[in-house]
Amino acid sequence: MEFSVMCKTRHVLTLIGSVLNIVLSFIVFCFLDILDFVLCFVYKVLDFCIESERKNPGSYSAATLDGSGKIIVSEQGETESEVVYLTSTKFQLEEISDTLYSRPSFVTEVSNQLKKLTFDTITITKSTEKKKPTRSTITINSTIVKLLQGRMIGQYLYPITRWSDCDCQFCNSWTYSTKRTLFVKSDGPKDQAKEDVVFIHGFVSSSAFWTETLFPNFSSKAKSIYRLLAVDLLGFGRSPKPNDSLYTLREHVDMIEKSVLEGYGVRSFHIVAHSLGCILALAIAVKHPESVKSLTLLAPPYYPVPKGESATQYVMRRVAPRRVWPPMAFCASVGGWYQYIARTVSLVLCKNHRLWDFLIKLITGN
């Protein structure tokens, strides 16, 4: 009897807590929608005044010539956005995540979910034809490419660093190098290594994830056999952080090939990857199946998506559910859905990391 009462009480309290979480989340995230909208224009004004450049809010339209000699054009879009890579002979279109452009407000998201629930109560039979995804490749005249390159060379739309970036030597070490390659930490034999192992870190991390944890614990025998190569991905650690980059899968893979495989003369290798790095490791393995000897994937991001759902938007809702509780969900939601609030947090924490480093060392002694 008492057990039954306790179960009912627990059920009621859980229900009340869930309702409070939903109501409070609605209020908080409606406020964050408005705040992010205001911050969007604040940062656009600051960027324009300080850097003397204009960029429409929410638009990533650009045309630049990168270090490899390609013109990269990104088109503003909503749900089906593409990046156009222009080489000497062809245009190549590459799809990018629609969450880069489309992050619906909380009110819009709630409205869409209610409409979906209403729609799902009605059974509708509809025949649909399955279309295979196609990849467009257009061969063009090389004269056009040369003309475009002539107009683009030297006309970068953005400076190397932004006013909101940290100006310390560590964060800007990549700007002192004439080589636009990733930072790679190498350990082990340089010339007579029997095996190469490439370590790829995850999101919000760097090569230190490996060099400060794994590398010191490898035996002398292991280091005499294996050459260990830990890379800072594009935009992370001491690697380049170009403002005109969209950080696509292709860009990450190309930079790893240029900086690690070509830079260190790697022919066959093992890959150890974590989180985001697992996606890049799989892409490299697909591109170089004969060179990759083994794959070790730690915490690969995998989310089964229901049929008919937009994959990226579905995963965003799973990873960042826009709830104030639990705290991890709240932090992920603020970072995932609100670009300009996240930029403000980054401005406070990352730009002033030397102050936080000093305070942490002062308090903890570490």
PDB file of C-alpha atoms in Angstrom, residues 71 73 83-94 135-141 144-145 148:
ATOM      1  CA  ILE A  71      37.824  29.733 -55.800  1.00  0.00           C
ATOM      2  CA  VAL A  73      31.843  30.338 -53.479  1.00  0.00           C
ATOM      3  CA  VAL A  83      29.332  25.212 -51.628  1.00  0.00           C
ATOM      4  CA  VAL A  84      30.730  25.634 -55.116  1.00  0.00           C
ATOM      5  CA  TYR A  85      34.374  24.604 -55.574  1.00  0.00           C
ATOM      6  CA  LEU A  86      35.823  26.061 -58.738  1.00  0.00           C
ATOM      7  CA  THR A  87      38.991  24.399 -60.050  1.00  0.00           C
ATOM      8  CA  SER A  88      40.768  24.860 -63.367  1.00  0.00           C
ATOM      9  CA  THR A  89      38.327  22.613 -65.209  1.00  0.00           C
ATOM     10  CA  LYS A  90      35.068  22.240 -63.327  1.00  0.00           C
ATOM     11  CA  PHE A  91      32.522  23.462 -60.834  1.00  0.00           C
ATOM     12  CA  GLN A  92      31.816  20.962 -58.075  1.00  0.00           C
ATOM     13  CA  LEU A  93      28.833  21.350 -55.770  1.00  0.00           C
ATOM     14  CA  GLU A  94      28.950  20.109 -52.216  1.00  0.00           C
ATOM     15  CA  ARG A 135      25.984  15.346 -57.631  1.00  0.00           C
ATOM     16  CA  SER A 136      26.415  18.042 -60.224  1.00  0.00           C
ATOM     17  CA  THR A 137      29.682  18.490 -62.054  1.00  0.00           C
ATOM     18  CA  ILE A 138      29.829  21.133 -64.754  1.00  0.00           C
ATOM     19  CA  THR A 139      32.819  21.340 -67.100  1.00  0.00           C
ATOM     20  CA  ILE A 140      33.686  24.935 -67.948  1.00  0.00           C
ATOM     21  CA  ASN A 141      36.137  26.883 -70.051  1.00  0.00           C
ATOM     22  CA  ILE A 144      36.585  31.841 -67.428  1.00  0.00           C
ATOM     23  CA  VAL A 145      38.424  30.436 -64.423  1.00  0.00           C
ATOM     24  CA  LEU A 148      37.643  34.933 -62.136  1.00  0.00           C
TER      25      LEU A 148
END
